Amino acid sequence: MREKDMVNDVLSMLKSSITTYANVIAEAENPQFRQMVQQLRNNCETFQYQPC
């Protein structure tokens, strides 16, 4: 697999995770759980923007 394909795969997975996290956050009733999922989402977003 080429490096470009691997990077695109990782970015695609991160995008999917961020979307899932957003859906979970919108439906979460427990404040601690919601905060934990928000932190996971934030970590994914930060990872996306880090230079290689």
mmCIF file of N, CA, C and O in Angstrom:
data_model
loop_
_atom_site.group_PDB
_atom_site.id
_atom_site.type_symbol
_atom_site.label_atom_id
_atom_site.label_comp_id
_atom_site.label_asym_id
_atom_site.label_seq_id
_atom_site.Cartn_x
_atom_site.Cartn_y
_atom_site.Cartn_z
ATOM 1 N N MET A 1 0.858 -1.177 0.000
ATOM 2 C CA MET A 1 0.000 0.000 0.000
ATOM 3 C C MET A 1 0.900 1.233 0.000
ATOM 4 O O MET A 1 1.856 1.321 0.757
ATOM 5 N N ARG A 2 0.544 2.182 -0.821
ATOM 6 C CA ARG A 2 1.334 3.410 -0.903
ATOM 7 C C ARG A 2 1.081 4.305 0.304
ATOM 8 O O ARG A 2 0.031 4.243 0.936
ATOM 9 N N GLU A 3 2.068 5.118 0.616
ATOM 10 C CA GLU A 3 1.979 6.010 1.777
ATOM 11 C C GLU A 3 0.769 6.943 1.669
ATOM 12 O O GLU A 3 0.059 7.158 2.649
ATOM 13 N N LYS A 4 0.525 7.453 0.489
ATOM 14 C CA LYS A 4 -0.618 8.352 0.281
ATOM 15 C C LYS A 4 -1.931 7.641 0.607
ATOM 16 O O LYS A 4 -2.824 8.219 1.243
ATOM 17 N N ASP A 5 -2.047 6.399 0.193
ATOM 18 C CA ASP A 5 -3.258 5.625 0.471
ATOM 19 C C ASP A 5 -3.426 5.382 1.966
ATOM 20 O O ASP A 5 -4.537 5.445 2.497
ATOM 21 N N MET A 6 -2.307 5.112 2.644
ATOM 22 C CA MET A 6 -2.377 4.882 4.089
ATOM 23 C C MET A 6 -2.807 6.152 4.822
ATOM 24 O O MET A 6 -3.632 6.093 5.735
ATOM 25 N N VAL A 7 -2.271 7.286 4.424
ATOM 26 C CA VAL A 7 -2.646 8.557 5.052
ATOM 27 C C VAL A 7 -4.120 8.843 4.807
ATOM 28 O O VAL A 7 -4.843 9.237 5.728
ATOM 29 N N ASN A 8 -4.579 8.636 3.599
ATOM 30 C CA ASN A 8 -5.995 8.852 3.293
ATOM 31 C C ASN A 8 -6.886 7.921 4.102
ATOM 32 O O ASN A 8 -7.966 8.313 4.545
ATOM 33 N N ASP A 9 -6.436 6.683 4.304
ATOM 34 C CA ASP A 9 -7.180 5.729 5.126
ATOM 35 C C ASP A 9 -7.309 6.221 6.563
ATOM 36 O O ASP A 9 -8.389 6.173 7.153
ATOM 37 N N VAL A 10 -6.201 6.664 7.128
ATOM 38 C CA VAL A 10 -6.207 7.159 8.502
ATOM 39 C C VAL A 10 -7.118 8.371 8.628
ATOM 40 O O VAL A 10 -7.936 8.468 9.552
ATOM 41 N N LEU A 11 -7.015 9.309 7.697
ATOM 42 C CA LEU A 11 -7.863 10.501 7.745
ATOM 43 C C LEU A 11 -9.342 10.154 7.604
ATOM 44 O O LEU A 11 -10.199 10.736 8.267
ATOM 45 N N SER A 12 -9.635 9.179 6.770
ATOM 46 C CA SER A 12 -11.011 8.732 6.604
ATOM 47 C C SER A 12 -11.553 8.117 7.890
ATOM 48 O O SER A 12 -12.696 8.380 8.294
ATOM 49 N N MET A 13 -10.727 7.312 8.549
ATOM 50 C CA MET A 13 -11.148 6.704 9.820
ATOM 51 C C MET A 13 -11.352 7.770 10.895
ATOM 52 O O MET A 13 -12.303 7.699 11.674
ATOM 53 N N LEU A 14 -10.466 8.755 10.934
ATOM 54 C CA LEU A 14 -10.613 9.832 11.911
ATOM 55 C C LEU A 14 -11.892 10.623 11.662
ATOM 56 O O LEU A 14 -12.617 10.971 12.597
ATOM 57 N N LYS A 15 -12.167 10.906 10.404
ATOM 58 C CA LYS A 15 -13.380 11.641 10.057
ATOM 59 C C LYS A 15 -14.613 10.866 10.506
ATOM 60 O O LYS A 15 -15.555 11.441 11.072
ATOM 61 N N SER A 16 -14.618 9.581 10.273
ATOM 62 C CA SER A 16 -15.737 8.740 10.688
ATOM 63 C C SER A 16 -15.877 8.731 12.210
ATOM 64 O O SER A 16 -16.989 8.823 12.747
ATOM 65 N N SER A 17 -14.748 8.645 12.909
ATOM 66 C CA SER A 17 -14.773 8.652 14.379
ATOM 67 C C SER A 17 -15.319 9.963 14.909
ATOM 68 O O SER A 17 -16.126 9.976 15.846
ATOM 69 N N ILE A 18 -14.898 11.067 14.331
ATOM 70 C CA ILE A 18 -15.365 12.382 14.781
ATOM 71 C C ILE A 18 -16.868 12.507 14.604
ATOM 72 O O ILE A 18 -17.569 13.019 15.479
ATOM 73 N N THR A 19 -17.378 12.013 13.496
ATOM 74 C CA THR A 19 -18.824 12.039 13.253
ATOM 75 C C THR A 19 -19.561 11.195 14.285
ATOM 76 O O THR A 19 -20.580 11.611 14.841
ATOM 77 N N THR A 20 -19.025 10.016 14.570
ATOM 78 C CA THR A 20 -19.637 9.137 15.575
ATOM 79 C C THR A 20 -19.605 9.785 16.945
ATOM 80 O O THR A 20 -20.596 9.762 17.683
ATOM 81 N N TYR A 21 -18.454 10.362 17.309
ATOM 82 C CA TYR A 21 -18.354 11.044 18.604
ATOM 83 C C TYR A 21 -19.387 12.168 18.713
ATOM 84 O O TYR A 21 -20.015 12.343 19.756
ATOM 85 N N ALA A 22 -19.572 12.939 17.651
ATOM 86 C CA ALA A 22 -20.546 14.031 17.668
ATOM 87 C C ALA A 22 -21.956 13.504 17.923
ATOM 88 O O ALA A 22 -22.721 14.104 18.686
ATOM 89 N N ASN A 23 -22.287 12.388 17.318
ATOM 90 C CA ASN A 23 -23.610 11.787 17.531
ATOM 91 C C ASN A 23 -23.777 11.305 18.970
ATOM 92 O O ASN A 23 -24.837 11.483 19.572
ATOM 93 N N VAL A 24 -22.734 10.697 19.513
ATOM 94 C CA VAL A 24 -22.786 10.217 20.895
ATOM 95 C C VAL A 24 -22.916 11.393 21.858
ATOM 96 O O VAL A 24 -23.718 11.361 22.796
ATOM 97 N N ILE A 25 -22.154 12.448 21.623
ATOM 98 C CA ILE A 25 -22.208 13.637 22.479
ATOM 99 C C ILE A 25 -23.618 14.229 22.496
ATOM 100 O O ILE A 25 -24.131 14.608 23.550
ATOM 101 N N ALA A 26 -24.242 14.284 21.339
ATOM 102 C CA ALA A 26 -25.585 14.854 21.236
ATOM 103 C C ALA A 26 -26.615 14.054 22.022
ATOM 104 O O ALA A 26 -27.619 14.605 22.480
ATOM 105 N N GLU A 27 -26.365 12.767 22.207
ATOM 106 C CA GLU A 27 -27.332 11.903 22.878
ATOM 107 C C GLU A 27 -26.952 11.535 24.309
ATOM 108 O O GLU A 27 -27.744 10.927 25.023
ATOM 109 N N ALA A 28 -25.754 11.910 24.729
ATOM 110 C CA ALA A 28 -25.273 11.517 26.058
ATOM 111 C C ALA A 28 -26.024 12.260 27.159
ATOM 112 O O ALA A 28 -26.231 13.470 27.085
ATOM 113 N N GLU A 29 -26.439 11.520 28.164
ATOM 114 C CA GLU A 29 -27.127 12.112 29.308
ATOM 115 C C GLU A 29 -26.194 12.283 30.499
ATOM 116 O O GLU A 29 -26.379 13.183 31.307
ATOM 117 N N ASN A 30 -25.200 11.428 30.597
ATOM 118 C CA ASN A 30 -24.266 11.459 31.723
ATOM 119 C C ASN A 30 -23.176 12.501 31.437
ATOM 120 O O ASN A 30 -22.435 12.378 30.461
ATOM 121 N N PRO A 31 -23.055 13.527 32.286
ATOM 122 C CA PRO A 31 -22.081 14.598 32.035
ATOM 123 C C PRO A 31 -20.622 14.116 31.971
ATOM 124 O O PRO A 31 -19.848 14.596 31.137
ATOM 125 N N GLN A 32 -20.261 13.153 32.818
ATOM 126 C CA GLN A 32 -18.888 12.657 32.804
ATOM 127 C C GLN A 32 -18.601 11.884 31.510
ATOM 128 O O GLN A 32 -17.525 12.024 30.916
ATOM 129 N N PHE A 33 -19.558 11.081 31.093
ATOM 130 C CA PHE A 33 -19.400 10.342 29.844
ATOM 131 C C PHE A 33 -19.320 11.301 28.659
ATOM 132 O O PHE A 33 -18.469 11.160 27.786
ATOM 133 N N ARG A 34 -20.185 12.298 28.668
ATOM 134 C CA ARG A 34 -20.192 13.297 27.593
ATOM 135 C C ARG A 34 -18.838 14.011 27.511
ATOM 136 O O ARG A 34 -18.283 14.195 26.431
ATOM 137 N N GLN A 35 -18.296 14.388 28.660
ATOM 138 C CA GLN A 35 -17.011 15.077 28.693
ATOM 139 C C GLN A 35 -15.891 14.174 28.168
ATOM 140 O O GLN A 35 -15.012 14.633 27.429
ATOM 141 N N MET A 36 -15.921 12.896 28.519
ATOM 142 C CA MET A 36 -14.912 11.969 28.049
ATOM 143 C C MET A 36 -14.962 11.830 26.523
ATOM 144 O O MET A 36 -13.930 11.862 25.846
ATOM 145 N N VAL A 37 -16.168 11.717 25.972
ATOM 146 C CA VAL A 37 -16.307 11.574 24.522
ATOM 147 C C VAL A 37 -15.895 12.874 23.818
ATOM 148 O O VAL A 37 -15.271 12.842 22.750
ATOM 149 N N GLN A 38 -16.196 14.016 24.434
ATOM 150 C CA GLN A 38 -15.758 15.292 23.861
ATOM 151 C C GLN A 38 -14.230 15.354 23.801
ATOM 152 O O GLN A 38 -13.673 15.841 22.810
ATOM 153 N N GLN A 39 -13.568 14.850 24.828
ATOM 154 C CA GLN A 39 -12.100 14.847 24.836
ATOM 155 C C GLN A 39 -11.564 13.921 23.748
ATOM 156 O O GLN A 39 -10.590 14.259 23.072
ATOM 157 N N LEU A 40 -12.196 12.767 23.564
ATOM 158 C CA LEU A 40 -11.783 11.862 22.487
ATOM 159 C C LEU A 40 -11.928 12.544 21.125
ATOM 160 O O LEU A 40 -11.043 12.460 20.269
ATOM 161 N N ARG A 41 -13.052 13.225 20.939
ATOM 162 C CA ARG A 41 -13.282 13.948 19.681
ATOM 163 C C ARG A 41 -12.231 15.035 19.485
ATOM 164 O O ARG A 41 -11.669 15.184 18.398
ATOM 165 N N ASN A 42 -11.946 15.781 20.551
ATOM 166 C CA ASN A 42 -10.935 16.834 20.459
ATOM 167 C C ASN A 42 -9.564 16.270 20.097
ATOM 168 O O ASN A 42 -8.832 16.865 19.298
ATOM 169 N N ASN A 43 -9.226 15.129 20.679
ATOM 170 C CA ASN A 43 -7.945 14.482 20.370
ATOM 171 C C ASN A 43 -7.874 14.077 18.898
ATOM 172 O O ASN A 43 -6.835 14.245 18.254
ATOM 173 N N CYS A 44 -8.961 13.553 18.374
ATOM 174 C CA CYS A 44 -9.007 13.179 16.950
ATOM 175 C C CYS A 44 -8.835 14.412 16.062
ATOM 176 O O CYS A 44 -8.099 14.380 15.075
ATOM 177 N N GLU A 45 -9.523 15.484 16.418
ATOM 178 C CA GLU A 45 -9.420 16.708 15.623
ATOM 179 C C GLU A 45 -8.002 17.263 15.658
ATOM 180 O O GLU A 45 -7.470 17.695 14.627
ATOM 181 N N THR A 46 -7.383 17.228 16.807
ATOM 182 C CA THR A 46 -6.000 17.714 16.933
ATOM 183 C C THR A 46 -5.053 16.854 16.108
ATOM 184 O O THR A 46 -4.175 17.369 15.416
ATOM 185 N N PHE A 47 -5.260 15.543 16.165
ATOM 186 C CA PHE A 47 -4.402 14.623 15.415
ATOM 187 C C PHE A 47 -4.485 14.883 13.921
ATOM 188 O O PHE A 47 -3.491 14.801 13.203
ATOM 189 N N GLN A 48 -5.663 15.221 13.421
ATOM 190 C CA GLN A 48 -5.850 15.483 11.999
ATOM 191 C C GLN A 48 -4.997 16.650 11.516
ATOM 192 O O GLN A 48 -4.567 16.664 10.368
ATOM 193 N N TYR A 49 -4.781 17.624 12.361
ATOM 194 C CA TYR A 49 -4.097 18.835 11.943
ATOM 195 C C TYR A 49 -2.612 18.841 12.244
ATOM 196 O O TYR A 49 -1.918 19.792 11.942
ATOM 197 N N GLN A 50 -2.108 17.770 12.847
ATOM 198 C CA GLN A 50 -0.675 17.711 13.124
ATOM 199 C C GLN A 50 0.091 17.425 11.833
ATOM 200 O O GLN A 50 -0.308 16.552 11.056
ATOM 201 N N PRO A 51 1.169 18.173 11.619
ATOM 202 C CA PRO A 51 1.977 17.899 10.420
ATOM 203 C C PRO A 51 2.635 16.520 10.517
ATOM 204 O O PRO A 51 2.918 16.030 11.591
ATOM 205 N N CYS A 52 2.867 15.929 9.377
ATOM 206 C CA CYS A 52 3.489 14.596 9.323
ATOM 207 C C CYS A 52 4.920 14.631 9.756
ATOM 208 O O CYS A 52 5.635 15.505 9.667
#
